Amino acid sequence: MKVLVAVKRVIDAYVTVRVKADQSGVETANVKMSMNPFCEIAVEEAIRMKEAGKATEIVAVSAGPATCQETLRTALAMGADRAILIQTDAELQPLAVAKLLAAVIDKENPGLVLMGKQGIDGEHNQTGQMVAALKNWAQATFASKIEVGAGEATVTREIDGGLETLTIKLPAVVTTDLRLNEPRYASLPNIMQAKRKPLETLAPEALGVDITPRFKILKVTEPLKRQAGKKVANVDELIDKLKNEAKVI
Amino acid sequence: MSALVIAEHNNTALNSATLNTIAAAFKIGSSIDVLVAGHNCRSVAEQLGKTAGIAKVILVDHEAYAHHLAENLATLAARIGKGYSHILAPASFFGKNVMPRIAALLDAVQISDVTAIESADTFVRPIYAGNALATVQTTSSPVMLTVRPTAFDPASAEGGSAVIESAEGSGETGLTRFVGQELTKSERPDLQTARIVISGGRGLANGENFHKYIEPVADKLGAAIGASRAAVDAGFVPNDYQVGQTGKIVAPQLYIAVGISGAIQHLAGMKDSKVIVAINKDAEAPIFQIADYGLVADLFEALPAMEKALA
Ligand SMILES: Cc1cc2nc3c(=O)[nH]c(=O)nc-3n(C[C@H](O)[C@H](O)[C@H](O)COP(=O)(O)OP(=O)(O)OC[C@H]3O[C@@H](n4cnc5c(N)ncnc54)[C@H](O)[C@@H]3O)c2cc1C
Ligand SMILES: Nc1ncnc2c1ncn2[C@@H]1O[C@H](COP(=O)(O)O)[C@@H](O)[C@H]1O
C-alpha cells in the first residue's frame, strides 16, 4: 500500500511569535521554521507502517514556496521514499490546499493519506477533512491509534468525552493527534542519504487547481496581555484572597 | 440572511456548546434554524424548540446519524444547508470533525474557532496558540463558521416556541462503521462549563497523585479537573482532560494550575479564565506571568493545606 503524507512548513513550535507592527501578519523574517509537529507524527506513523510491512512506499507532499523543500527533505531523512513539492509563492488557504492534494492523490492513487490534525500556525484544522470530502473517502480525524487491515483500517480517535473507535474503508484520510506516536529524529547518515532521494516539483496550474484566496485577512493584532498579579505568602492568604478579594469561592 | 446551526448532542441531551453557537448566530442578525440529526433524538429537538429566538428546528431521526459519523452527517448537512447564508457549529471535536467536510462539499471556505463576530462577513479568530488575533473577511458563500463556545454567552434555553419539522435523511455512505466509545465517567462538573477548574501538570508525578492531591481539593470546590499535555501524555489522566491549544479551551471563573509550567500551548487553552491561580515550586515558572495569584510552594504540601483550609 502506498501512503501519502501531507507535510506543512510552519514557524517552529518553540518560537515566540510576534505580530508585525503594521498588523499585516506575524514576523517570519529570520524565524526558525520546522515541520508542523502533527505532520511529523503523520510521517512517523507512515514509517512505522512500512516497518511493519503494511506500507510499501511513502510519498511526502507539501504545498508552498521553494523553502518547503527543506521540510520535505526532513520527511525523506526520517524515512519517506520520495517527495512532491507543489510550488507556489501565493497565499494558500485550506480549501485550495485540499484541492491541490486531491489532484496529487488522483495522480498517485495512495491507499491511505496521513495528515496532521492542524497546523500550529493558522490552526484551521480543516484540510484533512476537506480532502476526504473532495475524494468522497472515509475520514478519521484526531487519531491516537491506527490498525491497518485488509481494505479497511480501525482507528481510535480523541473526542470531547474520551475515545472513539471507527472502522474506515480504504482509501481514506486519517489526521493525527499528539498521542499517536513519538516521532524519531533523522540520523546524520539518513540526512545525507535523503539528499539523493527524488523530489519532484509541480505547479498548481499543472494540477488544474484554482488557488485564488477566498477569504482576506484584514489585520493581525496582538491579544490583550494579562498582567501578572501578586504572589501570596501561603495557602491561608491565597484562600482569603479568593474569598474576599476575587470573590470566586 | 438566514443561518443554520448544527446541533451537538448525544441523542438524549443537547451539548451546551450548541447554545453558545446559537448566541453567536444571533450576532449575525439573521433568522436561525437548527439541525438536529441523530437517532431517537426527538427530545433534543424539543429542548431546542424552547430556545428563544430560533425559527425552526429541523429534525432528522435515523440510524445513520446515531453516532454522528462525519461522512453521513456532512452529506445530510450539505443538502439541508444549501440556501443558507451562514452555517455554524461549535468548535468542539464534534464541529471540527464534521464542518470542514460540509464546507468542501459546498465548495465553501471555513473560518475556524471564531471568537468575535464583527459583521455578517467579518470575524475574529486566534492563531499561533493565541499569540495573535486575525480579523478575517470572506465573500464566499455560505459562510461556514466554527464558534469557540467560551467566547459567547449561551442563548437562553427558555421562552421560545420554534416549530419542529422532520426531514428525510440522506442515507448511509457506507464508508465508516462505528465500533465503540470509551467515555470518561465522572460525577464532577463538565470541564468546559465548570465555574472552577483545577488542573494538574507533570509536577503531579503520577496518576495516583491526581486522586490523592487534586481530587480532594476539587471536591471541596465543586471543581472540574483538567491537565496539561505532559500529564496526559504520561498517562496520569485520560486525553479528554487536556487543556490547551490542541485540547480543550476553558474560561472558568477560577482556574487553578498546579505543577504546570505555563507553556504557550497550555496558556492558549485557559488564559481567558476570569481569575488564575498558579501553584508551582519554581518561582520563575512562566505561569506566574499570567496568574492573578501565585503561590510558590511544593504542591504536595500546598494542596493538603488547601483542602484543610476549605473545610
Ligand atoms: C504541537 C503542540 C501542541 C501542544 N498542545 C498542548 C496542549 O494542548 N496543552 C498543553 O498543556 N500542552 C501542550 N503542548 C505541550 C507544551 O508545550 C508543554 O510541553 C506542556 O504544557 C508542559 O506541561 P507541564 O507544564 O505539565 O510540564 P512541565 O513544563 O514539565 O512543568 C512542570 C512544572 O511542575 C513544577 N513542579 C514540579 N514538581 C512540583 C512540586 N512538587 N510542586 C510544585 N510544582 C512542581 C515545575 O516547577 C514545572 O514548572 C503542546 C506542544 C506542542 C509542540
Ligand atoms: N501547505 C500545505 N502543504 C502540505 N500539507 C498541508 C498544507 N497545509 C495543510 N496541510 C496538511 O493539513 C493538515 C492540517 O492543516 P490545517 O487545516 O491548515 O490546520 C496539516 O497538518 C498538513 O498535513
XYZ file of C-alpha atoms and ligand atoms in Angstrom:
636
model
C 0.000 0.000 0.000
C 1.263 3.431 -0.940
C 0.932 6.028 1.827
C 0.807 9.726 1.025
C 1.736 12.129 3.826
C 0.985 15.859 3.664
C 3.541 17.984 5.484
C 3.330 21.687 6.225
C 6.166 24.091 6.927
C 5.402 26.321 9.921
C 7.100 28.589 12.434
C 8.749 26.282 14.976
C 6.523 25.430 17.957
C 9.035 26.869 20.436
C 9.475 30.271 18.788
C 7.699 33.178 20.464
C 5.548 34.503 17.661
C 5.373 38.289 17.273
C 2.803 40.355 15.470
C 4.160 42.812 12.892
C 3.802 46.488 13.737
C 1.811 47.171 10.541
C -0.698 44.444 11.510
C -0.190 42.638 8.199
C 0.749 39.328 9.811
C 3.320 37.794 12.115
C 7.087 38.225 11.920
C 8.639 35.498 9.769
C 11.988 37.077 8.847
C 14.883 35.196 10.480
C 12.465 32.969 12.363
C 13.137 29.240 12.767
C 10.840 27.149 10.582
C 10.084 23.454 11.111
C 7.781 20.699 10.021
C 4.384 21.104 11.689
C 4.505 18.776 14.755
C 1.327 16.950 13.743
C 2.806 16.285 10.297
C 5.920 14.827 11.940
C 3.616 12.419 13.735
C 1.995 11.558 10.387
C 5.394 10.871 8.764
C 6.429 8.740 11.757
C 3.235 6.699 11.525
C 3.782 6.048 7.828
C 7.338 4.865 8.527
C 6.103 2.518 11.252
C 3.555 1.110 8.796
C 6.347 0.458 6.325
C 8.490 -1.146 9.009
C 5.534 -3.368 9.905
C 5.105 -4.416 6.282
C 1.778 -2.612 5.869
C 3.069 0.183 3.650
C 5.233 -0.259 0.587
C 6.026 3.322 -0.376
C 5.812 6.665 1.421
C 5.316 9.849 -0.589
C 5.625 13.165 1.259
C 3.796 16.152 -0.254
C 3.977 19.821 0.650
C 2.453 22.922 -0.904
C 4.137 26.294 -0.624
C 7.286 28.204 -1.571
C 10.621 26.665 -2.589
C 11.767 26.622 1.048
C 9.306 23.768 1.677
C 11.942 21.584 0.032
C 13.755 21.680 3.339
C 10.663 20.334 5.132
C 10.306 17.602 2.527
C 13.987 16.692 2.941
C 13.291 16.257 6.661
C 10.480 13.844 5.807
C 12.833 11.982 3.454
C 15.521 11.851 6.130
C 13.018 10.416 8.597
C 12.221 7.649 6.101
C 9.856 8.786 3.333
C 10.790 7.391 -0.086
C 10.138 10.369 -2.319
C 8.663 13.825 -2.195
C 6.463 16.157 -4.194
C 6.510 19.929 -3.830
C 3.543 21.855 -5.181
C 5.454 25.052 -5.538
C 3.889 28.493 -5.292
C 4.601 31.786 -3.563
C 0.889 32.616 -3.493
C -1.113 32.580 -0.269
C -2.622 29.124 0.222
C -5.863 28.625 2.121
C -7.090 25.243 3.416
C -9.683 24.585 0.685
C -7.096 25.349 -2.009
C -4.530 23.065 -0.332
C -7.173 20.332 -0.112
C -7.872 20.662 -3.844
C -4.151 20.532 -4.647
C -3.704 17.436 -2.502
C -6.786 15.812 -4.064
C -5.252 16.399 -7.504
C -1.963 14.805 -6.427
C -3.916 11.900 -4.949
C -5.579 11.396 -8.334
C -2.131 11.009 -9.885
C -0.624 8.876 -7.147
C -3.544 6.663 -6.092
C -2.388 6.039 -2.498
C -4.160 3.516 -0.292
C -4.007 5.860 2.683
C -3.439 9.581 3.227
C -1.972 10.705 6.546
C -2.153 14.354 7.586
C -1.777 16.429 10.726
C -4.949 17.349 12.584
C -3.963 21.002 12.457
C -1.253 23.399 11.507
C 0.049 25.133 14.610
C 0.257 28.355 12.580
C -3.215 29.118 11.218
C -4.901 26.473 13.408
C -7.549 25.782 10.785
C -7.971 22.069 11.489
C -9.716 21.655 8.133
C -7.525 20.403 5.338
C -7.715 16.644 6.008
C -11.486 16.648 6.349
C -11.747 18.654 3.117
C -9.526 16.236 1.194
C -11.697 13.338 2.382
C -14.847 15.166 1.242
C -13.407 16.064 -2.178
C -12.420 12.422 -2.746
C -15.636 11.090 -1.213
C -13.476 8.945 1.071
C -13.848 7.994 4.711
C -12.108 10.187 7.271
C -10.800 9.523 10.753
C -9.628 12.684 12.470
C -7.576 13.140 15.680
C -6.213 9.589 15.576
C -4.374 8.149 18.566
C -4.146 4.601 17.168
C -4.315 3.158 13.638
C -4.525 -0.518 12.737
C -4.449 -1.272 9.028
C -6.371 -4.351 7.951
C -7.466 -5.723 4.585
C -9.247 -2.965 2.686
C -10.031 -1.137 5.908
C -8.418 0.411 8.956
C -9.530 0.620 12.557
C -8.792 3.970 14.125
C -9.080 5.203 17.705
C -9.903 8.923 17.805
C -9.644 11.508 20.560
C -13.049 13.120 21.094
C -14.545 15.546 23.631
C -15.569 12.903 26.145
C -12.780 10.369 25.705
C -12.032 7.968 22.865
C -13.977 6.618 19.906
C -13.151 3.713 17.613
C -14.179 3.592 13.953
C -13.563 1.194 11.109
C -12.993 3.065 7.875
C -12.940 1.815 4.316
C -9.644 2.359 2.484
C -8.507 4.502 0.791
C -9.166 7.109 3.454
C -7.767 10.202 5.123
C -6.518 9.930 8.702
C -5.406 13.004 10.674
C -3.032 12.605 13.592
C -3.316 13.659 17.212
C -0.465 14.083 19.672
C -0.623 10.659 21.253
C -0.404 8.567 18.074
C 3.371 8.197 18.379
C 6.601 9.989 19.192
C 8.392 10.995 16.006
C 12.011 9.933 15.560
C 14.911 12.233 14.816
C 16.621 11.766 11.482
C 20.140 10.374 11.870
C 23.060 12.092 10.141
C 23.587 9.272 7.585
C 19.880 9.394 6.784
C 20.008 13.170 6.333
C 22.870 12.701 3.861
C 21.040 9.922 2.079
C 17.849 11.984 1.865
C 19.634 14.460 -0.394
C 19.675 11.818 -3.101
C 16.041 10.772 -2.799
C 13.719 12.035 -5.565
C 11.927 15.356 -5.054
C 9.539 16.336 -7.835
C 8.170 19.862 -8.267
C 4.718 20.635 -9.667
C 2.890 23.893 -10.326
C -0.692 24.429 -9.085
C -1.715 25.287 -12.660
C -0.351 21.957 -13.888
C -2.736 20.283 -11.456
C -5.626 22.346 -12.812
C -6.465 23.846 -9.428
C -7.610 27.415 -8.830
C -5.930 28.567 -5.619
C -7.342 32.103 -5.522
C -7.867 33.096 -1.851
C -11.498 33.090 -0.763
C -11.071 34.994 2.475
C -8.979 38.019 3.285
C -7.009 38.653 6.452
C -7.820 42.304 7.154
C -5.412 42.583 10.061
C -3.456 40.605 12.610
C -3.283 42.101 16.081
C -1.841 41.270 19.448
C -4.308 39.932 22.009
C -4.789 41.782 25.277
C -1.979 40.783 27.599
C -2.825 39.536 31.062
C -0.903 41.293 33.782
C 0.938 39.204 36.326
C -0.825 39.532 39.665
C 0.684 39.138 43.083
C 2.459 36.386 44.911
C 0.787 35.184 48.071
C 2.839 34.016 51.040
C 0.909 30.888 51.921
C -2.263 28.859 51.451
C -4.234 30.831 54.039
C -3.550 34.097 52.269
C -4.497 32.502 48.934
C -7.856 31.269 50.256
C -8.521 34.635 51.879
C -7.845 36.485 48.602
C -10.031 34.125 46.604
C -12.862 34.559 49.098
C -12.672 38.243 49.925
C -10.844 39.955 47.065
C -11.612 37.968 43.903
C -14.841 36.583 45.418
C -14.701 33.422 43.304
C -15.064 30.824 46.049
C -29.883 36.330 5.720
C -30.541 33.006 7.357
C -28.281 30.800 9.400
C -28.252 27.085 10.079
C -26.727 25.866 13.342
C -25.670 22.209 13.521
C -26.611 20.961 16.990
C -24.185 18.874 19.017
C -25.890 16.328 21.240
C -25.753 12.701 22.375
C -29.273 11.802 21.159
C -30.786 12.499 24.589
C -29.318 15.805 25.706
C -28.128 18.911 23.958
C -24.457 19.777 24.400
C -24.453 23.261 25.889
C -21.844 24.444 23.355
C -24.745 24.497 20.885
C -26.359 27.316 22.907
C -23.147 29.362 22.708
C -23.100 28.758 18.963
C -26.718 29.914 18.640
C -25.763 33.055 20.555
C -23.018 33.690 18.003
C -25.550 33.211 15.194
C -27.761 35.912 16.775
C -24.923 38.395 16.231
C -25.131 37.817 12.505
C -28.646 39.184 12.783
C -30.366 36.515 10.808
C -33.231 34.122 11.125
C -31.929 30.931 12.703
C -32.764 27.289 12.076
C -31.124 24.415 13.930
C -30.400 20.965 12.503
C -30.748 18.061 14.916
C -29.528 14.894 13.227
C -29.348 11.746 15.306
C -31.232 8.640 16.280
C -34.135 8.656 18.735
C -33.256 12.259 19.368
C -36.668 13.974 19.386
C -36.140 15.104 22.980
C -33.141 17.138 21.814
C -35.269 18.847 19.171
C -37.954 19.575 21.768
C -35.389 21.026 24.123
C -34.090 23.259 21.327
C -37.589 24.279 20.376
C -37.781 26.108 23.700
C -34.645 28.140 22.989
C -35.623 31.772 22.478
C -35.093 33.226 19.019
C -34.993 30.086 16.891
C -37.311 29.967 13.880
C -37.281 26.255 13.115
C -35.765 23.030 14.369
C -35.087 20.539 11.579
C -35.179 17.032 12.982
C -33.629 14.133 11.077
C -34.080 10.977 13.082
C -32.344 7.998 11.506
C -29.891 5.266 12.477
C -27.350 6.658 10.003
C -26.830 9.622 12.346
C -26.771 7.738 15.658
C -23.022 8.172 16.071
C -22.589 11.476 14.219
C -20.282 9.889 11.657
C -18.811 12.742 9.610
C -19.442 11.090 6.234
C -23.183 10.604 6.757
C -23.738 13.834 8.663
C -21.841 16.021 6.184
C -23.758 14.632 3.219
C -27.014 15.468 5.001
C -25.937 18.895 6.258
C -24.636 19.915 2.831
C -28.047 19.080 1.360
C -30.029 20.855 4.069
C -27.551 23.728 4.323
C -27.889 24.797 0.686
C -29.506 28.224 0.517
C -28.467 29.392 3.988
C -26.140 32.378 4.124
C -24.290 31.018 7.178
C -23.725 27.569 8.680
C -22.359 27.338 12.219
C -21.236 24.609 14.615
C -19.329 24.640 17.895
C -15.522 24.459 17.590
C -15.560 21.262 19.650
C -14.048 17.979 18.492
C -17.509 17.290 17.007
C -17.669 20.503 14.987
C -14.019 20.373 13.994
C -14.543 16.894 12.607
C -17.658 17.463 10.542
C -17.739 21.140 9.464
C -14.789 21.198 7.040
C -16.307 18.187 5.312
C -19.578 20.071 4.841
C -17.645 23.125 3.649
C -15.766 21.187 0.982
C -18.970 19.527 -0.235
C -20.434 23.019 -0.693
C -17.175 24.381 -2.165
C -17.151 26.929 0.653
C -14.302 28.100 2.862
C -14.479 27.749 6.634
C -13.468 30.247 9.291
C -12.419 28.173 12.313
C -12.666 28.924 16.010
C -14.352 32.315 15.778
C -14.150 34.375 18.983
C -15.887 37.560 17.782
C -18.339 38.477 15.058
C -17.721 41.948 13.645
C -20.359 41.741 10.924
C -22.036 39.144 8.732
C -18.827 38.679 6.751
C -16.041 39.653 9.161
C -14.804 37.549 12.055
C -12.008 37.420 14.623
C -10.096 34.251 15.412
C -6.962 33.406 17.396
C -3.954 31.949 15.564
C -0.481 30.795 16.666
C -1.681 29.404 20.007
C -3.422 32.655 20.834
C -0.292 34.771 20.230
C -2.157 36.700 17.547
C -5.714 37.543 16.554
C -6.691 37.547 12.890
C -9.602 39.599 11.573
C -10.895 37.738 8.550
C -13.380 38.743 5.874
C -14.971 36.394 3.382
C -17.283 36.799 0.420
C -17.515 33.051 -0.083
C -20.976 31.577 0.372
C -22.313 30.034 2.504
C -20.122 31.361 5.309
C -19.029 28.339 7.343
C -18.070 29.092 10.936
C -16.965 27.040 13.886
C -17.508 29.015 17.063
C -15.381 28.962 20.201
C -18.027 28.369 22.896
C -16.234 30.233 25.691
C -16.303 33.458 23.652
C -20.116 33.731 23.598
C -22.591 33.666 26.493
C -25.131 30.885 25.889
C -28.530 31.659 24.383
C -31.409 31.288 26.809
C -32.817 27.771 26.773
C -36.260 29.152 27.726
C -39.024 31.234 26.258
C -39.037 30.057 22.658
C -41.559 28.113 20.651
C -39.911 27.073 17.414
C -41.640 24.662 15.077
C -40.108 21.217 14.807
C -40.046 19.992 11.245
C -38.999 16.460 10.356
C -36.817 15.938 7.289
C -35.635 12.889 5.403
C -32.129 11.545 5.830
C -29.585 11.246 3.017
C -28.788 7.595 3.553
C -25.616 5.829 4.606
C -22.378 6.456 2.745
C -21.152 3.054 3.926
C -17.632 4.459 4.271
C -17.330 4.201 8.043
C -18.512 1.842 10.755
C -18.849 2.853 14.383
C -17.098 0.346 16.639
C -17.304 1.806 20.124
C -16.633 4.582 22.566
C -14.707 4.790 25.771
C -16.075 7.812 27.575
C -14.540 9.117 30.766
C -17.123 8.786 33.519
C -17.179 11.481 36.115
C -19.510 12.863 38.738
C -17.724 16.169 38.530
C -18.844 19.237 36.600
C -18.032 19.297 32.897
C -14.573 20.711 32.199
C -15.789 23.135 29.550
C -18.650 24.650 31.514
C -17.438 24.372 35.123
C -17.233 27.538 37.237
C -13.981 26.334 38.782
C -11.275 24.207 37.166
C -8.210 22.766 38.875
C -5.587 21.372 36.504
C -2.510 19.302 37.242
C 0.704 19.015 35.262
C 3.883 16.995 35.177
C 4.578 18.213 38.692
C 1.985 15.740 39.977
C 4.461 12.978 39.061
C 1.858 10.225 38.600
C -1.832 9.439 38.219
C -2.214 8.281 41.795
C -1.320 11.792 42.959
C -4.237 13.225 40.966
C -6.502 11.085 43.188
C -4.605 11.873 46.351
C -3.940 15.587 45.957
C -6.074 17.157 43.191
C -9.391 15.351 43.732
C -9.936 16.273 47.414
C -9.478 19.970 46.614
C -11.696 19.652 43.531
C -14.358 18.047 45.746
C -14.237 20.908 48.217
C -14.539 23.498 45.455
C -17.024 21.619 43.277
C -14.433 21.960 40.530
C -13.791 20.143 37.280
C -10.345 18.592 36.770
C -8.082 19.366 33.842
C -4.472 18.653 32.936
C -1.526 19.717 30.835
C -0.418 17.760 27.811
C 2.571 16.440 29.754
C 0.239 14.906 32.368
C -1.940 13.323 29.678
C 0.988 12.035 27.598
C 2.461 10.442 30.724
C -0.853 8.655 31.285
C -1.715 10.342 34.607
C -5.219 11.170 33.328
C -7.298 10.468 30.170
C -6.888 12.503 26.960
C -10.110 14.451 27.400
C -8.614 16.237 30.431
C -6.135 18.129 28.251
C -6.454 21.903 28.307
C -4.652 23.885 25.637
C -4.083 24.780 22.015
C -4.829 21.260 20.892
C -7.020 20.156 23.784
C -9.942 21.931 25.373
C -10.461 25.660 25.660
C -11.830 26.676 29.062
C -12.680 30.035 30.601
C -13.983 29.417 34.128
C -14.395 31.979 36.903
C -11.416 30.386 38.641
C -8.602 28.317 37.102
C -6.014 26.751 39.402
C -2.862 25.467 37.675
C -0.874 23.092 39.845
C 2.593 21.843 38.853
C 2.163 23.319 35.370
C 4.988 25.431 33.926
C 2.813 27.583 31.660
C 3.896 26.717 28.113
C 2.238 28.876 25.465
C 0.247 25.859 24.218
C -1.247 25.388 27.667
C -1.986 29.090 28.135
C -3.867 29.076 24.818
C -6.497 26.911 26.490
C -7.030 28.817 29.742
C -5.801 32.400 29.599
C -9.316 33.800 29.229
C -10.257 32.471 32.668
C -11.501 35.228 34.973
C -9.137 34.521 37.867
C -5.991 32.416 37.506
C -4.106 30.835 40.411
C -0.724 29.157 39.949
C 0.911 26.811 42.419
C 4.460 25.923 41.443
C 7.668 25.364 43.345
C 9.700 27.231 40.719
C 9.282 30.987 41.251
C 10.480 31.576 37.675
C 7.815 29.379 36.034
C 6.156 31.327 33.165
C 2.690 30.525 34.525
C 3.275 33.209 37.200
C 3.417 35.873 34.466
C -0.297 35.482 33.819
C -1.530 34.363 37.247
C -3.590 36.738 39.388
C -2.418 34.907 42.488
C 0.815 32.960 42.569
C 1.883 30.629 45.329
C 5.487 29.431 45.209
C 5.250 26.158 47.074
C 5.591 22.406 46.879
C 2.207 21.196 45.681
C 2.402 18.131 47.907
C 2.268 20.474 50.902
C 0.082 23.213 49.441
C -2.796 21.019 48.256
C -3.424 19.182 51.562
C -3.258 22.569 53.319
C -5.817 23.945 50.864
C -8.128 21.025 51.417
C -7.950 21.673 55.168
C -8.443 25.416 54.832
C -11.525 24.899 52.667
C -13.195 22.586 55.176
C 2.021 20.905 18.791
C 1.972 21.018 20.276
C 0.740 21.077 20.894
C 0.665 21.163 22.280
N -0.569 21.234 22.858
C -0.647 21.348 24.202
C -1.914 21.474 24.861
O -2.977 21.482 24.221
N -1.925 21.588 26.208
C -0.770 21.588 26.969
O -0.854 21.685 28.202
N 0.422 21.472 26.367
C 0.508 21.350 25.015
N 1.749 21.208 24.452
C 2.925 20.956 25.318
C 3.546 22.179 25.960
O 4.482 22.752 25.073
C 4.271 21.783 27.279
O 5.234 20.800 26.973
C 3.343 21.239 28.350
O 2.246 22.111 28.533
C 4.114 21.083 29.644
O 3.303 20.519 30.642
P 3.611 20.784 32.197
O 3.563 22.241 32.456
O 2.734 19.895 32.987
O 5.086 20.196 32.346
P 6.470 20.945 32.621
O 6.715 22.007 31.618
O 7.492 19.881 32.794
O 6.225 21.678 34.005
C 6.085 21.019 35.225
C 6.048 22.096 36.298
O 5.766 21.496 37.553
C 6.521 22.159 38.543
N 6.676 21.234 39.669
C 7.344 20.051 39.685
N 7.230 19.464 40.887
C 6.488 20.294 41.660
C 6.037 20.246 43.020
N 6.327 19.208 43.812
N 5.307 21.283 43.484
C 5.015 22.341 42.676
N 5.410 22.430 41.406
C 6.136 21.421 40.892
C 7.832 22.510 37.877
O 8.455 23.607 38.516
C 7.365 22.851 36.462
O 7.107 24.248 36.327
C 1.846 21.162 23.056
C 3.086 21.124 22.422
C 3.164 21.062 21.052
C 4.503 21.033 20.391
N 0.572 23.838 2.556
C 0.416 22.568 2.939
N 1.162 21.586 2.388
C 1.012 20.297 2.759
N 0.127 19.905 3.683
C -0.644 20.835 4.261
C -0.542 22.212 3.927
N -1.457 22.881 4.667
C -2.077 21.972 5.437
N -1.594 20.743 5.204
C -1.990 19.469 5.845
O -3.214 19.664 6.537
C -3.058 19.484 7.932
C -3.996 20.395 8.691
O -3.707 21.748 8.428
P -4.737 22.939 8.694
O -6.048 22.517 8.131
O -4.128 24.109 7.975
O -4.781 23.139 10.179
C -1.571 19.710 8.163
O -1.118 19.057 9.335
C -0.973 19.071 6.903
O -0.945 17.655 6.986
